JSON list of C-alpha atoms in Angstrom, two decimals:
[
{"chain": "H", "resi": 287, "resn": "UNK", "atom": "CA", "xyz": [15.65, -11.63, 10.03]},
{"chain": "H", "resi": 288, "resn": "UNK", "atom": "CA", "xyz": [11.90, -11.02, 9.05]},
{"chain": "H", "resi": 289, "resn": "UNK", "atom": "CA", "xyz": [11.22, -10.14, 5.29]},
{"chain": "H", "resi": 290, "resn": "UNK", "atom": "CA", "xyz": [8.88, -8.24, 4.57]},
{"chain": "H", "resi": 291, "resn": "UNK", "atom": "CA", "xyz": [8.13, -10.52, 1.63]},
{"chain": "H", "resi": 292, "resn": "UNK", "atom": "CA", "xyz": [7.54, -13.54, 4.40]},
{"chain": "H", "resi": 293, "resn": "UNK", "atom": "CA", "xyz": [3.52, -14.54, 3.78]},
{"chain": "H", "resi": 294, "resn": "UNK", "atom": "CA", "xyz": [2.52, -13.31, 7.45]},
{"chain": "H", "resi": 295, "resn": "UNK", "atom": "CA", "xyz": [4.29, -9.91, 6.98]},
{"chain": "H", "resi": 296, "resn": "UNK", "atom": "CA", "xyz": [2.23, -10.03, 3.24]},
{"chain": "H", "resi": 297, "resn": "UNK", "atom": "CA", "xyz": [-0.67, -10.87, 4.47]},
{"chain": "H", "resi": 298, "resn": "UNK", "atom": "CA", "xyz": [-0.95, -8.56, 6.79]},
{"chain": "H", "resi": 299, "resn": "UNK", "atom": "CA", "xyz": [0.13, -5.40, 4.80]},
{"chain": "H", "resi": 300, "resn": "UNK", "atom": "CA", "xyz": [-2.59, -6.63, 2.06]},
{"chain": "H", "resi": 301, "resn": "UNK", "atom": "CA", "xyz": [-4.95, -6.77, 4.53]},
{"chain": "H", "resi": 302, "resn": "UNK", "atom": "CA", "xyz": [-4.37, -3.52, 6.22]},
{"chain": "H", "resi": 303, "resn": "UNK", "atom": "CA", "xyz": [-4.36, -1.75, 2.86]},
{"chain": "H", "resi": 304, "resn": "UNK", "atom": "CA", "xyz": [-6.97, -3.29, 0.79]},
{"chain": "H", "resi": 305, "resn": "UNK", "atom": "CA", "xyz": [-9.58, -1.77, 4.16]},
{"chain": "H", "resi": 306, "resn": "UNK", "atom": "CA", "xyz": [-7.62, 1.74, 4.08]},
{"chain": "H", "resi": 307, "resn": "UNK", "atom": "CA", "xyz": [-8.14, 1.98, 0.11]},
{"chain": "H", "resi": 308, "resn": "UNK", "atom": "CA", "xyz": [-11.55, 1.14, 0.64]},
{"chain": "H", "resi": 309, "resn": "UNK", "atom": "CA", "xyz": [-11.90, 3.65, 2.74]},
{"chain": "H", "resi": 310, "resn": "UNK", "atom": "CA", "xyz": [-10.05, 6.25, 1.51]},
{"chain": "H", "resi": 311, "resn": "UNK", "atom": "CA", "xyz": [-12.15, 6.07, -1.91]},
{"chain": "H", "resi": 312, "resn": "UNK", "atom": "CA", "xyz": [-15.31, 5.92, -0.40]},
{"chain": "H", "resi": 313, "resn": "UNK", "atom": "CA", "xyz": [-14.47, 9.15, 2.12]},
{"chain": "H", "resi": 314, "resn": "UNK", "atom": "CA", "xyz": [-15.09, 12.36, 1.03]},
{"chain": "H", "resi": 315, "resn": "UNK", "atom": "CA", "xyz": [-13.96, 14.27, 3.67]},
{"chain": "H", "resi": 316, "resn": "UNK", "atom": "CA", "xyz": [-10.29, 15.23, 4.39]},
{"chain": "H", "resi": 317, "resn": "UNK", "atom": "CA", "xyz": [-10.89, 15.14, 8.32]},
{"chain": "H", "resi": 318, "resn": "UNK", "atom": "CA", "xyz": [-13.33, 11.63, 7.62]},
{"chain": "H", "resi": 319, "resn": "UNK", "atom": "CA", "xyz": [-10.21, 10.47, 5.45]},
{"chain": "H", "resi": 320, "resn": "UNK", "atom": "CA", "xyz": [-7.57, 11.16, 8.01]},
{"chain": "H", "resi": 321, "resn": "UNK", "atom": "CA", "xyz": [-9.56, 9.51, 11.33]},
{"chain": "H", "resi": 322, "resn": "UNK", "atom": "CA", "xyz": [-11.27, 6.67, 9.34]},
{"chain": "H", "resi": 323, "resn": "UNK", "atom": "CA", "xyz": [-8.23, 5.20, 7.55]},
{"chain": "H", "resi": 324, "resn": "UNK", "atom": "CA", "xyz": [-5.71, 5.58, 10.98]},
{"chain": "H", "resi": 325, "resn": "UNK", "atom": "CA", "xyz": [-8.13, 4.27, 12.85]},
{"chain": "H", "resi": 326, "resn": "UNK", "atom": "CA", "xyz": [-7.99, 0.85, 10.48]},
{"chain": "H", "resi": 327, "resn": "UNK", "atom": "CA", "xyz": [-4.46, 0.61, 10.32]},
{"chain": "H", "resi": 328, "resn": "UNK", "atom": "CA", "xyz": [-3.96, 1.43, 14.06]},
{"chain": "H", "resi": 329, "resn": "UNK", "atom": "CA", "xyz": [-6.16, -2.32, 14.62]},
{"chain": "H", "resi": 330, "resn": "UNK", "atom": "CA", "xyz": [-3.22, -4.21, 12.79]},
{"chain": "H", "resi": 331, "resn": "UNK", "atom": "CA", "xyz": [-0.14, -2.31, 14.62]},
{"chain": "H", "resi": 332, "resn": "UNK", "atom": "CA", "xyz": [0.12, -4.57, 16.85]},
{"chain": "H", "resi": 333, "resn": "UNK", "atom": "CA", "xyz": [0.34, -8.09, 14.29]},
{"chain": "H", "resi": 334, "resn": "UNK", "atom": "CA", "xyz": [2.79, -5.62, 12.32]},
{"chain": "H", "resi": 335, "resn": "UNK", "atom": "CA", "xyz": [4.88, -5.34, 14.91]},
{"chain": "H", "resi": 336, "resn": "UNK", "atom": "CA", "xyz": [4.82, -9.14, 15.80]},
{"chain": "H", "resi": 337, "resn": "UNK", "atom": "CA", "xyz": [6.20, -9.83, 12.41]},
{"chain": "H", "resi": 338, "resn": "UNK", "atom": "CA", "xyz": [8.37, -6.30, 11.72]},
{"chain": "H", "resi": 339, "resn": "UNK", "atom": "CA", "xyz": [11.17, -6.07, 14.22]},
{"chain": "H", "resi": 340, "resn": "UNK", "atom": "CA", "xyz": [12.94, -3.12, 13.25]},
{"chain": "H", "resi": 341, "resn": "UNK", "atom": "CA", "xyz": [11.92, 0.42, 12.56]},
{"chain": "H", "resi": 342, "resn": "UNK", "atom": "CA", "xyz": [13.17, 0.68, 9.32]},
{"chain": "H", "resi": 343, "resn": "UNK", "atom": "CA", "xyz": [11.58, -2.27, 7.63]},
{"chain": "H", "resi": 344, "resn": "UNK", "atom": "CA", "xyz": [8.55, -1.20, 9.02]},
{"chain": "H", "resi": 345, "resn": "UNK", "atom": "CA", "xyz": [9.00, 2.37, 7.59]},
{"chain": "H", "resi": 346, "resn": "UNK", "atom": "CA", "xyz": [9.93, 0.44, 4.36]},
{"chain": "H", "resi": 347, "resn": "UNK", "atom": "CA", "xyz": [6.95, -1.51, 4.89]},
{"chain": "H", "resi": 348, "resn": "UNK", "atom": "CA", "xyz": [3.95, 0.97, 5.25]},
{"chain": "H", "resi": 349, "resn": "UNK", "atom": "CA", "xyz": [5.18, 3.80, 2.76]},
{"chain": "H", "resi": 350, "resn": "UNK", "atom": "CA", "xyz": [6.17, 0.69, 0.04]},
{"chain": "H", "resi": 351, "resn": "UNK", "atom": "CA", "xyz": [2.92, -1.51, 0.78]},
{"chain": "H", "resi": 352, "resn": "UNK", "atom": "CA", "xyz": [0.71, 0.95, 2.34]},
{"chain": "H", "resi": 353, "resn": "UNK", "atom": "CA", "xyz": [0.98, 4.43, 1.35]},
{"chain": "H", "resi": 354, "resn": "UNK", "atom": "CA", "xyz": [1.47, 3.64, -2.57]},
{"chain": "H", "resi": 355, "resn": "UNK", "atom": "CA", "xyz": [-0.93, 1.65, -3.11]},
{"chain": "H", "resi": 356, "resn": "UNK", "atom": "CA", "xyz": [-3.71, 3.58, -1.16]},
{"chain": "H", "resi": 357, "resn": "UNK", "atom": "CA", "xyz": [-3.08, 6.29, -3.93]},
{"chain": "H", "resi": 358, "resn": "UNK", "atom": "CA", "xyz": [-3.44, 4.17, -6.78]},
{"chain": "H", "resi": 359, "resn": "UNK", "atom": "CA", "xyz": [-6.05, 4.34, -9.03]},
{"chain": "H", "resi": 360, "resn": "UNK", "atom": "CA", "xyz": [-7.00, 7.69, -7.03]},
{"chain": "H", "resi": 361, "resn": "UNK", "atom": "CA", "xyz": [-7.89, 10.46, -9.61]},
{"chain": "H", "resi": 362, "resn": "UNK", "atom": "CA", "xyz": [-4.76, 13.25, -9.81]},
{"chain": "H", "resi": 363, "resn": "UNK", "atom": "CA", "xyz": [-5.93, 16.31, -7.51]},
{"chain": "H", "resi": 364, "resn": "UNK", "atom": "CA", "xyz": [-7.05, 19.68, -9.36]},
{"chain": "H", "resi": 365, "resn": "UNK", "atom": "CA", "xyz": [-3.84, 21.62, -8.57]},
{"chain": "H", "resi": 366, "resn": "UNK", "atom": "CA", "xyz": [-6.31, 24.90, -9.20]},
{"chain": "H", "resi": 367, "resn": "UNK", "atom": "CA", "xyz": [-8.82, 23.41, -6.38]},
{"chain": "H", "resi": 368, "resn": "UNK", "atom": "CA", "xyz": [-7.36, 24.73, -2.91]},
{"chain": "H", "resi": 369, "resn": "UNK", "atom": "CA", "xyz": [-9.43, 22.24, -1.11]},
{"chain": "H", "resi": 370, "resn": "UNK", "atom": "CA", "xyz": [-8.62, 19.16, -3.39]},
{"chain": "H", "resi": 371, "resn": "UNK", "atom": "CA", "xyz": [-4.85, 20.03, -3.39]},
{"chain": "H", "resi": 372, "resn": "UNK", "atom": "CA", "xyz": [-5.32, 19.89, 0.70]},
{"chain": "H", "resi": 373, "resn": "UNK", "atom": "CA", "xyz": [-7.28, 16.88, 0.86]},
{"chain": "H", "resi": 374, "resn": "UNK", "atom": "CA", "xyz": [-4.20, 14.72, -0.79]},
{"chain": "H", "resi": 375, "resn": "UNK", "atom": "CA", "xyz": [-1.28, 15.21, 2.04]},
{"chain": "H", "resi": 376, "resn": "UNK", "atom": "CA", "xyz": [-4.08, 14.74, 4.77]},
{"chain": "H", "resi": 377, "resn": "UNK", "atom": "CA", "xyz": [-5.20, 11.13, 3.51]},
{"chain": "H", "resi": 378, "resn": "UNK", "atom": "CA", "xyz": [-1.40, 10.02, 2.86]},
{"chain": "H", "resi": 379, "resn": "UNK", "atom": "CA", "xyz": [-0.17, 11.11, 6.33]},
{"chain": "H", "resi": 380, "resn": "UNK", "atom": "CA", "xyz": [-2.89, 9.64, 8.07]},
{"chain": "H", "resi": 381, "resn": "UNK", "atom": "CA", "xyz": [-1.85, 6.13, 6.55]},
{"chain": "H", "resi": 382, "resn": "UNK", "atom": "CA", "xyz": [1.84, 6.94, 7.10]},
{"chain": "H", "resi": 383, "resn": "UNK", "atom": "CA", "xyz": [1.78, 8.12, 10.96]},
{"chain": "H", "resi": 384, "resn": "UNK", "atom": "CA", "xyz": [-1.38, 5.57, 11.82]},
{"chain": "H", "resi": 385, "resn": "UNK", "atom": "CA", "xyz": [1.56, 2.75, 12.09]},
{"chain": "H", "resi": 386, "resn": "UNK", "atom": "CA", "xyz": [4.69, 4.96, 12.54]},
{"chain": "H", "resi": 387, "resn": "UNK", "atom": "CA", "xyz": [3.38, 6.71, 15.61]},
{"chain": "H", "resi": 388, "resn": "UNK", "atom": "CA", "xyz": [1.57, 3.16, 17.17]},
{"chain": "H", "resi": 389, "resn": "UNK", "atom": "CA", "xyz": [4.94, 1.61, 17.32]},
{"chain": "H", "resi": 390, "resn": "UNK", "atom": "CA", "xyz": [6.91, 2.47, 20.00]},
{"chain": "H", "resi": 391, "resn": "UNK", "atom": "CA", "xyz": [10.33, 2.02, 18.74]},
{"chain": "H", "resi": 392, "resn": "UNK", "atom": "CA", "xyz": [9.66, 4.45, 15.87]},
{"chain": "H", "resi": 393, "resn": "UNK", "atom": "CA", "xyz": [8.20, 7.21, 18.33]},
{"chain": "H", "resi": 394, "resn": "UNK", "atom": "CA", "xyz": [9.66, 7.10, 22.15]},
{"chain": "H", "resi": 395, "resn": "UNK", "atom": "CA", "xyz": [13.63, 6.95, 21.18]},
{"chain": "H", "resi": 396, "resn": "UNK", "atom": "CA", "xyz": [12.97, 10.19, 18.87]},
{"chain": "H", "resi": 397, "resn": "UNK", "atom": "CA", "xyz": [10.62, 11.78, 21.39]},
{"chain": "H", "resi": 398, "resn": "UNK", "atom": "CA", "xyz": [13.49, 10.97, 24.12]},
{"chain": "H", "resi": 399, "resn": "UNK", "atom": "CA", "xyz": [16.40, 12.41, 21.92]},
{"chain": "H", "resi": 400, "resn": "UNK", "atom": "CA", "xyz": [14.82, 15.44, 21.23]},
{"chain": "H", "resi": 401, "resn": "UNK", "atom": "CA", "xyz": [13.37, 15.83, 25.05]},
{"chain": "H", "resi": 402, "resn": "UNK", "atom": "CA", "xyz": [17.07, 15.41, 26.26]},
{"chain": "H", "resi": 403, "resn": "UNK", "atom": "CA", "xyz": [18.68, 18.12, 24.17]},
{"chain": "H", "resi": 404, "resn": "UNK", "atom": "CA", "xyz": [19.89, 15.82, 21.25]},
{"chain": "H", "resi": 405, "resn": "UNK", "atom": "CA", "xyz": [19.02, 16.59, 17.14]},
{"chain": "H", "resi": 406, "resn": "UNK", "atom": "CA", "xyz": [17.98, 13.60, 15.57]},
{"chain": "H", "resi": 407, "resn": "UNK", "atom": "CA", "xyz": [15.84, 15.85, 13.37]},
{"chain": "H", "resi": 408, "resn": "UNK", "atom": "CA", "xyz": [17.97, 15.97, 9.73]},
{"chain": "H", "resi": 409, "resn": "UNK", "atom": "CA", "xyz": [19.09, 12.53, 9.64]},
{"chain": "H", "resi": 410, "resn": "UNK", "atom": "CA", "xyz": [15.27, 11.01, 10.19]},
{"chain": "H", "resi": 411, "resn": "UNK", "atom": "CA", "xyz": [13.65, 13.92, 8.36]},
{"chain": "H", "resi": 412, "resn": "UNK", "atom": "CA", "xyz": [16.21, 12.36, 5.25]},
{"chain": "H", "resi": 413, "resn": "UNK", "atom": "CA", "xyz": [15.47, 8.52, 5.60]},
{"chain": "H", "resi": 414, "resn": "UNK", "atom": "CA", "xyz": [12.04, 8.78, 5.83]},
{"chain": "H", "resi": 415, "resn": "UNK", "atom": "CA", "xyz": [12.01, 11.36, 3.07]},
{"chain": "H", "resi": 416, "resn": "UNK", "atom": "CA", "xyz": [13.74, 9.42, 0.76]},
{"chain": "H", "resi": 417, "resn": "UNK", "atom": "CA", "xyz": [11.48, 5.91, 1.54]},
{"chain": "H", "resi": 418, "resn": "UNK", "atom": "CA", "xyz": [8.41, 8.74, 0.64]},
{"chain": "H", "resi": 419, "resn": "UNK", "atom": "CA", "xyz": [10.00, 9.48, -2.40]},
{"chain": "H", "resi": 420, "resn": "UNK", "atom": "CA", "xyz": [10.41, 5.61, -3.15]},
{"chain": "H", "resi": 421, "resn": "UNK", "atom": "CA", "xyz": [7.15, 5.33, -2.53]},
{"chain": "H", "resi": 422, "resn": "UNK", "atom": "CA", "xyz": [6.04, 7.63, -4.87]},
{"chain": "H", "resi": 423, "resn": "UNK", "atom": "CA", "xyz": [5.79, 11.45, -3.42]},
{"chain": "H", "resi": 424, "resn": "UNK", "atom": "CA", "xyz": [7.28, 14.26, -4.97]},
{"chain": "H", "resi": 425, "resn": "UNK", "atom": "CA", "xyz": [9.97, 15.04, -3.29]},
{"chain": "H", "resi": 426, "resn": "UNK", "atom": "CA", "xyz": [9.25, 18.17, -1.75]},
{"chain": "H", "resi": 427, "resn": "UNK", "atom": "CA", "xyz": [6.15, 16.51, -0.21]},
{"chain": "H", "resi": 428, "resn": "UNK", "atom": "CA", "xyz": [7.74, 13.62, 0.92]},
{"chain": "H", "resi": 429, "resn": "UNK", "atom": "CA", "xyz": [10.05, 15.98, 3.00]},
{"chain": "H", "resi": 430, "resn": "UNK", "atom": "CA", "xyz": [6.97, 17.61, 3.93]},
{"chain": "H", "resi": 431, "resn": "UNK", "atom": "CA", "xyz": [5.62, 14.07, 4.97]},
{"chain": "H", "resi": 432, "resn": "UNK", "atom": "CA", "xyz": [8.74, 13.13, 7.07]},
{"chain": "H", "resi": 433, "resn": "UNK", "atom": "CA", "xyz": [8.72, 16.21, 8.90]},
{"chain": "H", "resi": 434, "resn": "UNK", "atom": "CA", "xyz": [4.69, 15.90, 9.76]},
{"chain": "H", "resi": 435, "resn": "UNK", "atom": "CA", "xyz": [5.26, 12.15, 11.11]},
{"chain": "H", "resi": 436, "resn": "UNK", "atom": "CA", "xyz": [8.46, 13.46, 13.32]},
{"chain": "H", "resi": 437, "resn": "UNK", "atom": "CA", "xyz": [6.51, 16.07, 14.32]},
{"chain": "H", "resi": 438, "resn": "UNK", "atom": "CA", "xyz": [3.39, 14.17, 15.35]},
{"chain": "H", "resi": 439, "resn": "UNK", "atom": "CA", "xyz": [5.36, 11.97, 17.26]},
{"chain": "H", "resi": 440, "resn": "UNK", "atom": "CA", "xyz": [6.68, 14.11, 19.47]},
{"chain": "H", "resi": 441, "resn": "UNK", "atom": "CA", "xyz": [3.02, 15.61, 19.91]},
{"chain": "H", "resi": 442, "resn": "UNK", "atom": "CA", "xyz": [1.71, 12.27, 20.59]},
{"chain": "H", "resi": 443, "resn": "UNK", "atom": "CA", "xyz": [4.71, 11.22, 22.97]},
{"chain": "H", "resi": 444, "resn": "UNK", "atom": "CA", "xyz": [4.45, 14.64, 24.60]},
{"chain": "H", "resi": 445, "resn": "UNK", "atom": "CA", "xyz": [0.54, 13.71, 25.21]},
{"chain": "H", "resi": 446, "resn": "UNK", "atom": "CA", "xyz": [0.97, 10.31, 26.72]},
{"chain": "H", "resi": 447, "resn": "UNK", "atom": "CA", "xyz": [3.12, 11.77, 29.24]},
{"chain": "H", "resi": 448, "resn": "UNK", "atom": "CA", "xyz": [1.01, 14.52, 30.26]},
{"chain": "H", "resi": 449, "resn": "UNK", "atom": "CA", "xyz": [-1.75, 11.63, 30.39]},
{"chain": "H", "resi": 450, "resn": "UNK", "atom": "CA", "xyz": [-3.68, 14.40, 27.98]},
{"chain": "H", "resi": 451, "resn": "UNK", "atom": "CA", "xyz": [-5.96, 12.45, 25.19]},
{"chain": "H", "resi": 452, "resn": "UNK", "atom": "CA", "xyz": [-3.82, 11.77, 21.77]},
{"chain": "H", "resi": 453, "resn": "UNK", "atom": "CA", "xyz": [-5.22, 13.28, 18.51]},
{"chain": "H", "resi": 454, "resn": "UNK", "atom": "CA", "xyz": [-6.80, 9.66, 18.00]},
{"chain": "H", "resi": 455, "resn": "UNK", "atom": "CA", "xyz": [-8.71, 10.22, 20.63]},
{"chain": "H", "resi": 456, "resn": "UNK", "atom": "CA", "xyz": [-10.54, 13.29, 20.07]},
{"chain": "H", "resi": 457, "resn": "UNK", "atom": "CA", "xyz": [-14.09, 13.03, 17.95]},
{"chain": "H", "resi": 458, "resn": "UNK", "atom": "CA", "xyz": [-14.16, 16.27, 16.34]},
{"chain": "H", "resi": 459, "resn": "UNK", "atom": "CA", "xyz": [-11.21, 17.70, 14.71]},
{"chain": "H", "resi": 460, "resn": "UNK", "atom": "CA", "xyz": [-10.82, 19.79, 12.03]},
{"chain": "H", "resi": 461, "resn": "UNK", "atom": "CA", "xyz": [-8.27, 17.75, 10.17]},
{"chain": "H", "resi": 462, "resn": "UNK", "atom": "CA", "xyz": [-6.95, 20.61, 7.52]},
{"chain": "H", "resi": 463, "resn": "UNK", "atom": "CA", "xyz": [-6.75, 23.07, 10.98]},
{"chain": "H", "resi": 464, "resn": "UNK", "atom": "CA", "xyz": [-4.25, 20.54, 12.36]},
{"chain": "H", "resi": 465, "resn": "UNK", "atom": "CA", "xyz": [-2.56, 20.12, 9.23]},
{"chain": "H", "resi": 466, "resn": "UNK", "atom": "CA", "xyz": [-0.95, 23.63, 9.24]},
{"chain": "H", "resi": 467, "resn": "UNK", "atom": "CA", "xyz": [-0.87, 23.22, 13.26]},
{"chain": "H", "resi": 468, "resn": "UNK", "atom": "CA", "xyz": [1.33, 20.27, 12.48]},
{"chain": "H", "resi": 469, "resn": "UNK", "atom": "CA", "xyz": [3.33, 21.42, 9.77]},
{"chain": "H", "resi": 470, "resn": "UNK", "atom": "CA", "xyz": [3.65, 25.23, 11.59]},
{"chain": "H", "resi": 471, "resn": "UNK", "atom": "CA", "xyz": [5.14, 23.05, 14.73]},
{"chain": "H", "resi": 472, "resn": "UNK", "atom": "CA", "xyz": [7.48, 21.09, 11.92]},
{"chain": "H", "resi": 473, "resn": "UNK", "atom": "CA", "xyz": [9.01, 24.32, 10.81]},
{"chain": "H", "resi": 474, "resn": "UNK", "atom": "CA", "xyz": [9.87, 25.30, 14.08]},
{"chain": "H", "resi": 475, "resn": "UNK", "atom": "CA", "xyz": [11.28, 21.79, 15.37]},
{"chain": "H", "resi": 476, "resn": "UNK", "atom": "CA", "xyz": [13.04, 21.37, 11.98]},
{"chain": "H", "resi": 477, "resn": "UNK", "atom": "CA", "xyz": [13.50, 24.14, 9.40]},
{"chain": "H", "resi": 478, "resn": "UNK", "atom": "CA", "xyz": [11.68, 22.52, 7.38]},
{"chain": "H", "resi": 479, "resn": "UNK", "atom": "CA", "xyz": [10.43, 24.41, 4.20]},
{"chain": "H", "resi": 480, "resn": "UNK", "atom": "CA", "xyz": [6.36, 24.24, 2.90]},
{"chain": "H", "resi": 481, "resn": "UNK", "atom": "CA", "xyz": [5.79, 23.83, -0.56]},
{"chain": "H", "resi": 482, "resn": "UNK", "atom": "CA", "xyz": [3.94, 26.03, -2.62]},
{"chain": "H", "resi": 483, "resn": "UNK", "atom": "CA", "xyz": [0.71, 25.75, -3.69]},
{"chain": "H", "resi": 484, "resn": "UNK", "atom": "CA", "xyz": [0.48, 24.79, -7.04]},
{"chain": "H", "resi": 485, "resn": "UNK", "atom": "CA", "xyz": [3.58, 22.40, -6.16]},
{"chain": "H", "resi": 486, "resn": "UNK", "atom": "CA", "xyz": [2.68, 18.28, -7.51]},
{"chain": "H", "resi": 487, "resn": "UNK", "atom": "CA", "xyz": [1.97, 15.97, -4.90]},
{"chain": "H", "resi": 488, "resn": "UNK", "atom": "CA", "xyz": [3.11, 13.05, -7.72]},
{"chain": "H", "resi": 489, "resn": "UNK", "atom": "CA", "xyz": [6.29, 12.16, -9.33]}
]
């Protein structure tokens, strides 16, 4: 079984985040936030999934390695400033689903279950919600943040097989637009409840 303590596992998760962190400070833009840091991770999906053979590790993996420490050292967001508040959930999700989504076995079985009539929705809405919360979310937001990757996956899936371009594909979006898009869609697939505004993104 891989670790994903083993130095090539390591290596590459330090890699991967030290870029997105880089990033992610030096963006001031939800939208540039979202696009800029997937797009980095999305280059090392494919070494992470040479070394990470199971979905859950790599779950374990990117909200443990990835997620956490891309929010260190970031200044707490001005629960007062709509816009700051926003800015938060966008930049975490777009490290979160960047790998998630880009490997297959995380994405197609879910997309398949749902497509065929099955509910796998409350049982990987709770695992990933509670490796969010390990990593560090509130909780409500975590739950908010395993609903949103679910969710995109089946938007992404649903896009490949209509052979329509994937959000990673477009140039412009408005990233905070899609956001409620997304989490609108979550409710619906889900149940899934929003939190408030004023609610802490942070433990």
């Amino acid at each position: 079984m891989v670790s994903p303590e083993q130095p090539a596992v390591r290596a590459t998760v330090d890699q991967v985040t030290e870029a997105a962190v880089e990033l992610a400070r030096t963006s001031s833009l939800a939208a540039c936030t979202f696009f800029g840091v997937s797009a980095v991770l999305r280059l090392t999906v494919a070494e992470l999934r040479r070394v990470v053979p199971t979905d859950d590790e790599l779950i374990a993996l990117v909200l443990k390695g990835i997620a956490g420490r891309t929010l260190e050292g970031m200044p707490e967001p001005d629960s007062e400033d709509v816009a700051s508040w926003r800015h938060w959930p966008l930049m975490f999700l777009g490290n979160v689903r960047a790998v998630l989504l880009a490997h297959g076995g995380t994405a197609r079985p879910m997309y398949a279950r749902i497509k065929s009539g099955g509910d796998p929705g409350p049982q990987l809405v709770n695992r990933l919600a509670a490796a969010c919360t390990h990593g560090g979310l509130a909780p409500g937001w975590a739950r908010v943040a395993a609903v949103d990757v679910l969710t995109e996956a089946v938007r992404l899936i649903a896009a490949e097989d209509s052979r329509r371009p994937t959000y990673g594909e477009v140039e412009h979006v408005d990233g905070a637009r899609r956001y409620g898009e997304v989490l609108r869609t979550a409710i619906d697939l889900f149940g899934a409840a929003t939190p408030v505004a004023d609610a802490p993104l942070y433990r």
